[in-house]
Coordinates of C-alpha atoms in Angstrom, one line a residue:
Chain I
M578 CA 177.2 63.3 65.8
A579 CA 175.0 60.4 64.9
T580 CA 172.2 61.6 67.1
L581 CA 172.5 65.1 65.9
T582 CA 171.9 64.1 62.3
K583 CA 169.4 61.5 63.0
A584 CA 167.0 63.4 65.2
P585 CA 165.8 66.1 62.7
Q586 CA 165.5 63.4 60.0
H587 CA 163.3 61.3 62.2
A588 CA 161.2 64.3 63.0
A589 CA 160.9 65.2 59.3
T590 CA 159.7 61.8 58.1
P591 CA 156.2 61.6 59.7
P592 CA 154.1 64.4 58.4
P593 CA 152.4 66.4 61.2
A594 CA 149.1 64.7 60.5
K595 CA 148.2 61.9 62.9
P596 CA 151.0 60.3 64.8
K597 CA 148.5 58.1 66.7
K598 CA 149.7 54.6 66.0
P599 CA 153.4 55.1 66.8
L600 CA 152.4 56.9 70.0
L601 CA 150.7 53.8 71.4
A602 CA 153.7 51.6 70.4
F603 CA 156.1 53.9 72.2
E604 CA 154.2 53.7 75.5
G605 CA 154.0 49.9 75.1
K606 CA 157.7 49.7 74.6
L607 CA 158.4 51.7 77.8
L608 CA 155.9 49.5 79.7
A609 CA 157.3 46.2 78.4
P610 CA 160.4 45.7 80.6
G611 CA 158.6 46.5 83.8
V612 CA 155.6 44.4 83.0
I613 CA 157.6 41.4 81.9
L614 CA 159.8 41.6 85.0
L615 CA 156.8 42.0 87.2
A616 CA 155.1 39.1 85.5
A617 CA 158.1 36.9 86.1
L618 CA 158.2 38.0 89.8
S619 CA 154.5 37.6 90.4
I620 CA 152.8 35.2 88.0
L621 CA 155.4 32.5 88.4
P622 CA 155.2 32.6 92.2
F623 CA 151.4 32.6 91.9
I624 CA 151.4 29.5 89.8
A625 CA 153.9 27.9 92.2
I626 CA 151.9 28.6 95.3
L627 CA 148.8 27.2 93.6
V628 CA 150.7 24.0 92.8
M629 CA 152.2 23.9 96.3
S630 CA 148.8 24.1 97.9
V631 CA 147.8 20.7 96.5
S632 CA 151.2 19.1 97.0
R633 CA 153.5 17.7 99.6
I634 CA 157.0 19.1 99.2
R635 CA 160.2 17.6 100.2
L636 CA 163.4 19.7 100.3
L637 CA 166.0 17.1 101.2
G638 CA 168.1 16.1 98.2
G639 CA 166.6 18.6 95.8
V640 CA 163.0 19.9 95.6
A641 CA 160.4 17.1 95.2
V642 CA 156.8 17.9 94.7
G643 CA 154.1 15.2 95.1
F644 CA 150.5 15.8 94.3
V645 CA 148.2 15.1 97.3
G646 CA 144.9 16.6 96.1
L647 CA 142.9 18.6 98.5
E648 CA 144.6 17.2 101.7
N649 CA 146.0 20.6 102.7
W650 CA 142.7 22.3 102.1
A651 CA 140.8 19.8 104.1
R652 CA 143.3 20.5 106.9
F653 CA 142.9 24.2 106.4
F654 CA 139.1 24.1 107.1
T655 CA 139.4 21.8 110.1
D656 CA 142.4 23.3 111.9
P657 CA 141.2 24.8 115.2
D658 CA 144.5 26.6 115.8
L659 CA 144.3 28.3 112.5
A660 CA 140.8 29.7 113.3
A661 CA 142.3 31.1 116.5
N662 CA 145.1 32.6 114.5
W663 CA 142.7 34.3 112.2
L664 CA 140.6 35.6 115.1
R665 CA 143.8 37.0 116.7
T666 CA 144.8 38.6 113.4
A667 CA 141.3 40.3 113.2
V668 CA 141.6 41.6 116.7
F669 CA 145.1 42.8 116.1
F670 CA 144.0 44.4 112.8
L671 CA 141.1 46.3 114.5
L672 CA 143.1 47.4 117.5
T673 CA 146.1 48.7 115.6
L674 CA 144.1 50.4 113.0
G675 CA 141.7 51.9 115.5
L676 CA 144.5 53.3 117.8
E677 CA 146.5 54.5 114.9
M678 CA 143.6 56.4 113.4
L679 CA 142.7 57.9 116.7
F680 CA 146.2 59.0 117.7
G681 CA 147.1 59.9 114.1
V682 CA 144.1 62.1 113.5
G683 CA 144.4 63.7 117.0
L684 CA 148.0 64.6 116.4
A685 CA 147.3 65.9 112.9
I686 CA 144.6 68.2 114.1
C687 CA 146.9 69.6 116.8
L688 CA 149.7 70.1 114.4
W689 CA 147.4 71.8 112.0
R690 CA 146.5 74.4 114.6
L691 CA 150.1 75.1 115.2
L692 CA 151.2 78.4 113.7
K693 CA 154.9 78.1 114.4
G694 CA 157.2 75.1 114.3
R695 CA 154.7 72.9 112.6
N696 CA 157.3 71.4 110.2
A697 CA 159.9 70.8 112.9
V698 CA 157.4 69.0 115.2
L699 CA 156.1 67.0 112.2
S700 CA 159.6 65.9 111.3
L701 CA 160.2 64.6 114.8
L702 CA 156.9 62.9 114.9
L703 CA 157.6 61.1 111.6
L704 CA 160.8 59.4 112.7
P705 CA 159.4 56.0 113.7
M706 CA 158.2 55.4 110.2
F707 CA 161.7 55.0 108.9
V708 CA 162.8 52.6 111.6
A709 CA 163.2 49.0 110.4
P710 CA 160.5 46.9 112.0
V711 CA 163.1 44.4 113.3
I712 CA 164.7 47.3 115.1
V713 CA 161.3 48.3 116.5
G714 CA 160.9 44.8 117.8
L715 CA 164.4 44.5 119.3
L716 CA 164.1 48.0 120.8
G717 CA 160.7 46.9 122.2
R718 CA 162.3 43.9 123.8
F719 CA 165.0 46.2 125.3
L720 CA 162.5 48.6 126.7
T721 CA 160.3 45.9 128.2
D722 CA 163.0 43.7 129.5
S723 CA 161.9 42.4 132.9
T724 CA 165.0 43.5 134.8
F725 CA 166.4 46.6 133.2
G726 CA 163.8 47.8 130.6
L727 CA 163.0 51.5 130.7
Y728 CA 159.3 50.9 130.3
T729 CA 159.3 48.1 132.8
A730 CA 160.8 50.6 135.3
V731 CA 158.1 53.2 134.4
L732 CA 155.3 50.6 134.8
R733 CA 156.8 49.5 138.1
T734 CA 156.5 53.0 139.5
L735 CA 152.9 52.9 138.4
G736 CA 152.4 49.7 140.3
Y737 CA 152.6 47.1 137.5
E738 CA 154.9 44.3 138.4
G739 CA 155.2 41.6 135.8
D740 CA 157.0 40.4 132.8
I741 CA 155.4 42.4 129.9
L742 CA 156.4 40.0 127.1
G743 CA 155.8 37.0 129.3
G744 CA 152.1 37.6 130.0
K745 CA 149.4 36.7 127.5
Y746 CA 147.6 39.9 127.4
S747 CA 150.5 42.2 128.1
A748 CA 152.5 40.6 125.3
F749 CA 149.7 41.1 122.9
A750 CA 149.2 44.7 124.0
A751 CA 153.0 45.3 123.6
V752 CA 153.1 44.1 120.0
V753 CA 150.0 46.2 119.2
F754 CA 151.7 49.3 120.7
M755 CA 154.9 48.7 118.9
D756 CA 153.0 48.7 115.6
V757 CA 151.0 51.8 116.7
W758 CA 154.3 53.5 117.6
E759 CA 155.8 52.9 114.2
W760 CA 152.7 53.7 112.0
T761 CA 150.7 56.4 113.8
P762 CA 153.0 59.0 112.1
L763 CA 151.8 57.8 108.7
I764 CA 148.2 58.6 109.6
T765 CA 149.3 61.9 111.0
L766 CA 151.1 62.8 107.8
I767 CA 148.3 61.9 105.5
T768 CA 145.6 63.5 107.6
L769 CA 147.6 66.7 107.9
A770 CA 148.0 66.8 104.1
G771 CA 144.2 66.4 103.9
L772 CA 143.5 69.1 106.5
S773 CA 145.9 71.5 104.7
S774 CA 143.9 71.1 101.5
V775 CA 140.6 72.0 103.1
P776 CA 139.7 75.3 101.5
L777 CA 140.3 78.2 103.9
S778 CA 136.8 79.6 103.2
I779 CA 135.2 76.5 104.6
R780 CA 137.2 76.7 107.8
E781 CA 136.5 80.4 108.1
A782 CA 132.8 80.0 107.6
A783 CA 132.9 77.4 110.2
S784 CA 134.5 79.5 112.9
L785 CA 133.0 82.9 112.1
D786 CA 129.6 81.5 112.4
G787 CA 130.4 81.1 116.0
A788 CA 130.5 77.4 115.8
G789 CA 132.7 75.9 118.5
T790 CA 136.0 74.3 117.7
W791 CA 134.7 70.9 118.3
K792 CA 131.5 71.4 116.3
S793 CA 133.3 72.8 113.3
L794 CA 135.7 69.9 113.4
R795 CA 133.0 67.3 113.5
H796 CA 130.6 68.8 111.1
I797 CA 132.8 70.6 108.6
V798 CA 136.5 69.7 108.8
L799 CA 136.3 65.9 109.3
P800 CA 133.7 65.3 106.6
S801 CA 135.8 67.2 104.1
I802 CA 138.8 65.0 104.7
A803 CA 136.8 61.8 104.8
N804 CA 138.3 60.6 101.5
V805 CA 141.8 61.2 102.7
L806 CA 141.1 59.3 106.0
L807 CA 139.8 56.5 103.9
V808 CA 142.9 56.2 101.9
A809 CA 145.0 56.3 105.0
L810 CA 142.9 53.6 106.5
L811 CA 143.2 51.3 103.5
I812 CA 147.0 51.9 103.1
R813 CA 147.5 50.9 106.7
S814 CA 145.1 47.9 106.4
M815 CA 147.2 46.5 103.6
D816 CA 150.2 46.4 105.9
A817 CA 148.5 45.4 109.1
I818 CA 147.2 42.2 107.6
R819 CA 150.7 41.0 106.8
Y820 CA 152.4 42.3 110.0
F821 CA 155.2 39.9 110.8
D822 CA 158.6 41.2 111.6
I823 CA 158.0 42.8 115.0
I824 CA 156.1 39.7 116.4
W825 CA 158.8 37.4 115.1
V826 CA 161.6 39.1 116.9
T827 CA 159.8 39.9 120.1
T828 CA 157.5 37.1 121.1
N829 CA 157.8 34.6 118.2
G830 CA 154.1 34.1 118.5
G831 CA 154.1 33.3 122.1
P832 CA 153.6 33.2 125.1
A833 CA 151.2 30.3 124.6
D834 CA 150.3 31.5 121.1
A835 CA 149.0 34.8 122.5
T836 CA 150.5 36.8 119.6
K837 CA 150.4 34.1 116.9
V838 CA 148.8 36.0 114.0
V839 CA 148.3 34.3 110.6
P840 CA 151.6 35.5 108.9
V841 CA 153.5 34.2 111.9
R842 CA 151.7 30.9 111.8
L843 CA 152.4 30.7 108.0
Y844 CA 156.1 31.4 108.5
E845 CA 156.4 28.9 111.2
T846 CA 154.6 26.2 109.2
A847 CA 156.8 26.8 106.2
F848 CA 160.2 27.5 107.6
R849 CA 160.3 25.8 111.0
F850 CA 158.3 22.7 110.2
F851 CA 158.9 22.8 106.5
D852 CA 155.3 21.9 105.8
L853 CA 155.3 24.0 102.6
G854 CA 152.1 22.6 101.1
Y855 CA 150.0 23.5 104.0
A856 CA 151.7 26.9 104.4
A857 CA 150.8 27.5 100.7
A858 CA 147.1 26.9 101.4
I859 CA 147.3 29.5 104.2
G860 CA 149.2 31.9 102.0
L861 CA 146.7 31.6 99.2
V862 CA 143.8 32.6 101.5
M863 CA 145.8 35.5 102.8
L864 CA 146.5 36.6 99.3
A865 CA 142.7 36.4 98.5
A866 CA 142.0 38.5 101.6
S867 CA 144.5 41.1 100.6
I868 CA 143.2 41.2 97.0
V869 CA 139.7 41.9 98.3
I870 CA 141.1 44.9 100.3
A871 CA 143.1 46.0 97.3
R872 CA 140.0 45.9 95.1
V873 CA 138.0 48.0 97.6
F874 CA 141.0 50.4 97.7
V875 CA 141.2 50.8 93.9
R876 CA 137.5 51.1 93.5
L877 CA 137.3 53.9 96.1
L878 CA 140.1 55.7 94.4
D879 CA 138.3 55.3 91.1
Q880 CA 135.1 56.7 92.5
K881 CA 137.0 59.8 93.8
G882 CA 138.6 60.1 90.4
L883 CA 142.0 59.5 92.0
T884 CA 143.3 56.8 89.7
R885 CA 144.6 57.5 86.2
Chain Z
M152 CA 140.4 89.9 115.2
S153 CA 141.9 92.6 113.2
A154 CA 141.8 92.4 109.4
V155 CA 145.5 92.4 109.0
S156 CA 146.0 89.2 110.9
I157 CA 148.1 86.4 109.4
P158 CA 146.1 84.7 106.6
A159 CA 146.2 81.4 108.2
S160 CA 143.0 79.6 109.2
P161 CA 141.1 81.1 112.1
L162 CA 141.0 77.8 113.8
E163 CA 144.7 77.9 114.3
R164 CA 144.3 80.8 116.8
G165 CA 141.6 79.4 119.0
T166 CA 141.0 80.1 122.6
K167 CA 143.7 79.9 125.2
K168 CA 142.3 76.7 126.6
A169 CA 142.4 75.1 123.1
R170 CA 146.0 76.2 122.6
V171 CA 147.0 74.6 125.9
I172 CA 145.4 71.4 124.9
V173 CA 147.1 71.4 121.6
W174 CA 150.5 71.8 123.2
I175 CA 149.8 69.1 125.8
V176 CA 148.8 66.6 123.1
L177 CA 151.8 67.4 121.0
A178 CA 154.1 67.2 123.9
V179 CA 152.8 63.8 124.9
G180 CA 153.1 62.7 121.3
L181 CA 156.7 63.8 121.1
V182 CA 157.6 62.1 124.3
W183 CA 155.9 58.9 123.2
T184 CA 157.6 59.1 119.8
L185 CA 161.1 60.1 120.8
V186 CA 161.8 58.4 124.1
P187 CA 162.4 54.9 122.6
L188 CA 164.7 56.5 119.9
L189 CA 166.6 58.6 122.4
W190 CA 166.9 55.6 124.7
M191 CA 168.4 53.5 122.0
F192 CA 170.7 56.3 120.9
T193 CA 172.0 57.0 124.5
S194 CA 172.2 53.4 125.4
S195 CA 174.5 52.8 122.4
F196 CA 177.1 55.0 124.2
K197 CA 176.8 53.1 127.6
N198 CA 179.0 50.4 128.9
D199 CA 177.5 47.0 129.7
Q200 CA 176.8 47.8 133.3
D201 CA 175.0 51.0 132.6
V202 CA 172.9 49.4 129.9
T203 CA 171.6 46.6 132.1
S204 CA 171.3 48.7 135.2
A205 CA 168.0 47.9 137.0
D206 CA 167.2 51.5 137.5
P207 CA 167.6 53.3 134.2
K208 CA 170.6 55.6 133.9
V209 CA 170.1 59.0 132.4
L210 CA 173.6 60.2 133.4
F211 CA 176.5 58.0 132.5
A212 CA 180.1 58.1 131.2
P213 CA 179.8 57.7 127.4
T214 CA 181.9 55.2 125.6
L215 CA 182.4 54.3 122.0
D216 CA 183.1 50.7 122.7
N217 CA 179.8 49.5 121.3
Y218 CA 180.5 51.2 118.0
T219 CA 184.1 50.0 117.7
G220 CA 182.8 46.5 118.6
L221 CA 180.6 46.6 115.5
F222 CA 183.6 46.8 113.2
T223 CA 186.2 44.7 115.0
G224 CA 186.2 41.3 116.6
A225 CA 183.7 38.5 116.2
N226 CA 180.7 40.6 115.3
N227 CA 182.3 42.5 112.5
L228 CA 179.5 44.1 110.6
T229 CA 181.4 45.2 107.5
P230 CA 180.2 42.4 105.2
Y231 CA 176.6 42.8 106.4
L232 CA 176.7 46.5 105.8
W233 CA 178.1 45.9 102.3
H234 CA 175.3 43.4 101.5
S235 CA 172.7 45.8 102.7
I236 CA 174.0 48.7 100.7
V237 CA 174.4 46.6 97.5
A238 CA 171.1 44.7 97.7
A239 CA 169.0 47.6 98.8
G240 CA 170.7 50.1 96.6
L241 CA 170.6 48.0 93.5
S242 CA 167.0 47.0 93.9
A243 CA 166.0 50.6 94.5
F244 CA 168.0 51.7 91.4
L245 CA 166.6 49.0 89.2
A246 CA 163.1 49.7 90.4
V247 CA 163.4 53.4 89.7
A248 CA 165.0 52.9 86.3
I249 CA 162.4 50.3 85.1
G250 CA 159.6 51.9 87.0
A251 CA 160.2 55.4 85.5
L252 CA 159.9 53.9 82.0
A253 CA 156.8 51.8 82.8
G254 CA 155.3 54.5 84.9
Y255 CA 155.5 57.0 82.0
G256 CA 154.0 54.4 79.7
L257 CA 151.2 53.7 82.1
A258 CA 150.5 57.4 82.7
R259 CA 150.2 58.2 79.0
T260 CA 148.9 55.0 77.4
Q261 CA 145.3 54.9 76.2
M262 CA 145.3 51.1 75.7
R263 CA 142.3 49.0 76.5
G264 CA 142.5 47.2 79.8
K265 CA 144.6 49.9 81.3
K266 CA 142.6 49.7 84.5
H267 CA 143.2 46.0 84.8
L268 CA 146.9 46.4 84.2
S269 CA 147.2 49.1 86.9
F270 CA 145.2 47.0 89.3
W271 CA 147.4 44.0 88.7
I272 CA 150.5 46.1 89.2
I273 CA 149.3 47.5 92.5
S274 CA 148.0 44.2 93.7
T275 CA 151.5 42.7 93.5
R276 CA 152.7 45.4 95.8
M277 CA 149.9 44.6 98.3
A278 CA 150.3 40.9 98.3
P279 CA 151.2 39.5 101.8
I280 CA 154.9 39.1 102.2
A281 CA 154.6 35.5 103.4
A282 CA 152.5 34.5 100.4
V283 CA 155.3 35.8 98.1
V284 CA 158.2 34.5 100.1
L285 CA 156.9 30.9 100.1
P286 CA 156.8 30.2 96.3
L287 CA 159.8 32.3 95.7
F288 CA 161.7 30.2 98.1
L289 CA 161.0 27.1 96.0
I290 CA 161.8 28.8 92.7
F291 CA 165.0 30.4 94.1
R292 CA 166.1 27.0 95.4
Q293 CA 165.6 25.5 92.0
L294 CA 167.5 28.3 90.3
G295 CA 170.3 28.4 92.9
L296 CA 169.5 31.9 94.0
I297 CA 169.3 31.3 97.7
D298 CA 172.0 33.1 99.6
S299 CA 173.0 35.3 96.8
I300 CA 172.8 39.1 96.3
P301 CA 171.1 38.8 92.9
G302 CA 168.4 36.6 94.6
L303 CA 167.9 39.3 97.3
V304 CA 167.7 42.0 94.7
L305 CA 165.1 40.1 92.8
A306 CA 163.2 39.4 96.0
Y307 CA 163.2 43.1 96.9
L308 CA 162.0 44.0 93.4
T309 CA 158.8 42.1 94.1
F310 CA 157.7 45.0 96.3
D311 CA 159.9 47.8 95.0
L312 CA 159.1 47.5 91.3
P313 CA 155.3 47.7 91.5
F314 CA 155.6 50.5 94.0
A315 CA 158.0 52.4 91.7
I316 CA 155.8 51.9 88.6
W317 CA 152.6 53.1 90.3
L318 CA 154.3 56.0 92.1
M319 CA 156.2 57.2 89.0
S320 CA 153.1 57.1 87.0
A321 CA 151.4 59.3 89.6
F322 CA 154.2 61.8 89.2
F323 CA 154.0 61.7 85.4
A324 CA 150.3 62.0 85.3
D325 CA 150.7 65.4 87.1
L326 CA 152.6 66.7 84.1
P327 CA 150.4 68.1 81.3
P328 CA 150.7 66.1 78.0
S329 CA 151.0 69.5 76.2
L330 CA 154.7 69.4 77.3
E331 CA 155.6 66.5 75.2
E332 CA 153.3 67.8 72.4
S333 CA 155.3 71.0 72.1
A334 CA 158.6 69.1 72.3
L335 CA 157.4 66.9 69.4
V336 CA 156.4 70.0 67.4
A337 CA 159.9 71.4 68.1
G338 CA 161.3 68.3 66.4
C339 CA 162.1 65.9 69.2
S340 CA 161.4 62.2 68.9
R341 CA 159.2 60.6 71.5
W342 CA 162.2 59.3 73.3
Q343 CA 163.9 62.6 73.3
A344 CA 160.8 64.3 74.6
F345 CA 160.6 61.8 77.4
W346 CA 164.3 61.8 78.2
Q347 CA 165.1 65.5 77.8
V348 CA 161.9 67.2 78.7
I349 CA 159.7 65.1 80.9
L350 CA 162.2 63.2 83.0
P351 CA 164.1 66.2 84.2
L352 CA 160.8 67.8 85.3
T353 CA 160.1 64.9 87.7
K354 CA 163.4 64.8 89.4
S355 CA 161.6 65.1 92.8
G356 CA 159.5 62.1 91.8
L357 CA 162.6 60.1 90.9
V358 CA 164.4 60.9 94.1
T359 CA 161.3 60.2 96.3
T360 CA 160.7 56.9 94.6
F361 CA 164.3 55.9 95.0
V362 CA 164.4 56.9 98.7
L363 CA 161.2 55.0 99.5
C364 CA 162.3 51.9 97.6
L365 CA 165.6 52.1 99.4
V366 CA 163.9 52.4 102.8
F367 CA 161.6 49.4 102.1
A368 CA 164.5 47.2 100.9
W369 CA 167.0 48.4 103.6
N370 CA 164.4 47.7 106.4
D371 CA 163.3 44.3 105.0
Y372 CA 163.6 41.4 107.4
A373 CA 161.2 38.7 106.2
F374 CA 162.8 38.2 102.8
A375 CA 166.3 38.3 104.0
L376 CA 165.5 35.9 106.7
V377 CA 164.5 33.3 104.2
F378 CA 166.7 34.0 101.2
S379 CA 170.0 35.1 102.7
G380 CA 172.8 33.1 104.1
P381 CA 176.4 33.7 105.2
N382 CA 177.2 35.3 101.8
S383 CA 174.3 37.7 101.7
Q384 CA 173.0 38.5 105.2
T385 CA 171.9 42.1 105.7
L386 CA 172.1 44.4 108.7
P387 CA 168.6 43.6 110.0
I388 CA 169.5 40.0 110.1
A389 CA 172.8 40.7 111.8
A390 CA 170.9 42.7 114.4
S391 CA 168.5 39.9 115.1
Q392 CA 171.3 37.4 115.3
L393 CA 173.0 39.5 117.9
V394 CA 170.1 38.4 120.1
T395 CA 169.8 34.8 119.3
Q396 CA 173.3 33.6 119.0
T397 CA 175.8 35.4 121.3
G398 CA 173.4 36.1 124.2
I399 CA 172.0 39.6 124.2
D400 CA 174.6 42.4 124.1
W401 CA 172.1 45.3 124.4
G402 CA 174.7 48.0 124.1
Q403 CA 175.9 46.7 120.8
L404 CA 172.4 46.1 119.7
C405 CA 171.5 49.7 120.3
A406 CA 174.6 50.7 118.3
I407 CA 173.6 48.6 115.4
G408 CA 170.0 49.9 115.6
T409 CA 171.2 53.5 115.5
F410 CA 173.4 52.5 112.6
V411 CA 170.5 50.9 110.6
V412 CA 168.0 53.6 111.5
V413 CA 169.7 57.0 111.2
P414 CA 170.5 56.9 107.4
M415 CA 166.9 56.0 106.6
M416 CA 165.6 58.8 108.8
L417 CA 167.8 61.3 107.1
A418 CA 166.8 60.0 103.6
G419 CA 163.2 60.0 104.6
L420 CA 163.2 63.5 106.0
A421 CA 165.0 64.7 102.9
V422 CA 162.0 63.8 100.7
R423 CA 159.4 64.8 103.3
R424 CA 157.6 67.2 101.0
W425 CA 156.7 64.3 98.7
L426 CA 156.2 61.7 101.3
V427 CA 152.4 61.9 101.3
T428 CA 152.3 61.4 97.5
G429 CA 154.7 58.5 97.9
L430 CA 153.2 56.7 100.8
T431 CA 149.6 56.9 99.4
L432 CA 150.8 56.0 96.0
G433 CA 149.7 59.3 94.7
A434 CA 146.1 59.0 95.9
V435 CA 146.5 61.9 98.2
T436 CA 148.5 64.8 96.9
G437 CA 150.6 66.6 99.5
E438 CA 150.5 70.3 100.5

């Protein structure tokens, strides 16, 4: 009743001239709750991590923060282990992204050429994406268990004897492949969407000219989905740099630090050794790295006119 | 060759050799993708001996022991399941509710500094988990939010909320502003135009956003590892503890894995049509 009488009145009051000012206020009102909550959830932690990075923090008997100046930062730049962690992260980053792009695009091209059953096959291929990373890690441990793992048995028939998660290189390869298993589907999905939006005329022109399949792919199809591939690459890179769960439950950074990437090191520093100040310094640098990637990402979207 | 062929791309026909290659690649892809999942699923119905048999068993006498074990006895999962549903569900719901409002505001506003605002929003989503967990841990400890469901919901909102705002604004931006304009002319208030005209048109966006937020929160491990305790532990934590505390009961682990994974797969496939938009934050529009 109240709304019924109120609505027409409200509509009648402002003359249909220029409702410009109230429009802006309305959008602002809708934005406010989200922006305020997000600010509380991101700006406060950001200030906290800044303070933490120049402090020594004690947790026993309540939180105590003591200013230590640049001690943590001095350590940051002289820590030989940390440099190794960063290097390992970079290798991990390049390997996973490279393999995911390769497999993902390959599968997408094959799916795209499928006339029947494309959706069914795609649905099956997408399944790993929805698996919790912890479960991927635990399942990986199960499959590579040295006595009864399925993949251990398969590798044994191929002549590989050895504890997969126990060896330096094999453990690193294993965690790389677990990530590749989980996230290749994402690249397939995005690439396929890009391929499907390539105008038919371009593809027809390519094949009717007598250009071979490979040639038309390389020179016509791939260039026209370059933007989409770039977006896929950036989306994945944001996640690859903070990859943590799978390593934590499979190798815990070992054996002999072989899989200790920066996020694992940070976690360990903070929640195993409770050196929160030093962990904060590591965290801030990770944050800076990811903001650089995010900047590139948004700029590219801007250039393509994809942001609003 | 004939003019009446299916109007699909000519590339899709290809030579015989090409078709064979396509099928081989897809078959290898399917085996690679599905074998671990099928192995987990079948192992969840095996008894202890079959699970840890040195030569992998494809044929076995199925048993439900692992599943009944999940809900009875020492490893009773019911509280964990409940924590997972409440924490993930509530954070996804809040993210969509607040995110839809803010997403609409962001899509339609002409304010100065809009670019900076949207960059800030997306950058909070992309911040490394560890760099967020660390200061939140200290803040939550001060506020007494460690080991509580509200704490977990807030922690999940750090990634669900910016995601929801950005994604909803992508869905809203796809709707022409003329829709609200005609609603306004017809006598609606701005709020009515949003609530009664625009929002119903983006049902698919709301559902997709909710499902993706739910998947992210449900699958989270890092946040729950730090912030949860006996009163708030979630299923992923329960799964990982099955390994470290009671020795490794792989049959039961496969059962819990199936239990964690299947609902999210079904939810994800249900919104598959909009997944591309969702997972690229609207930067690539799907088919």
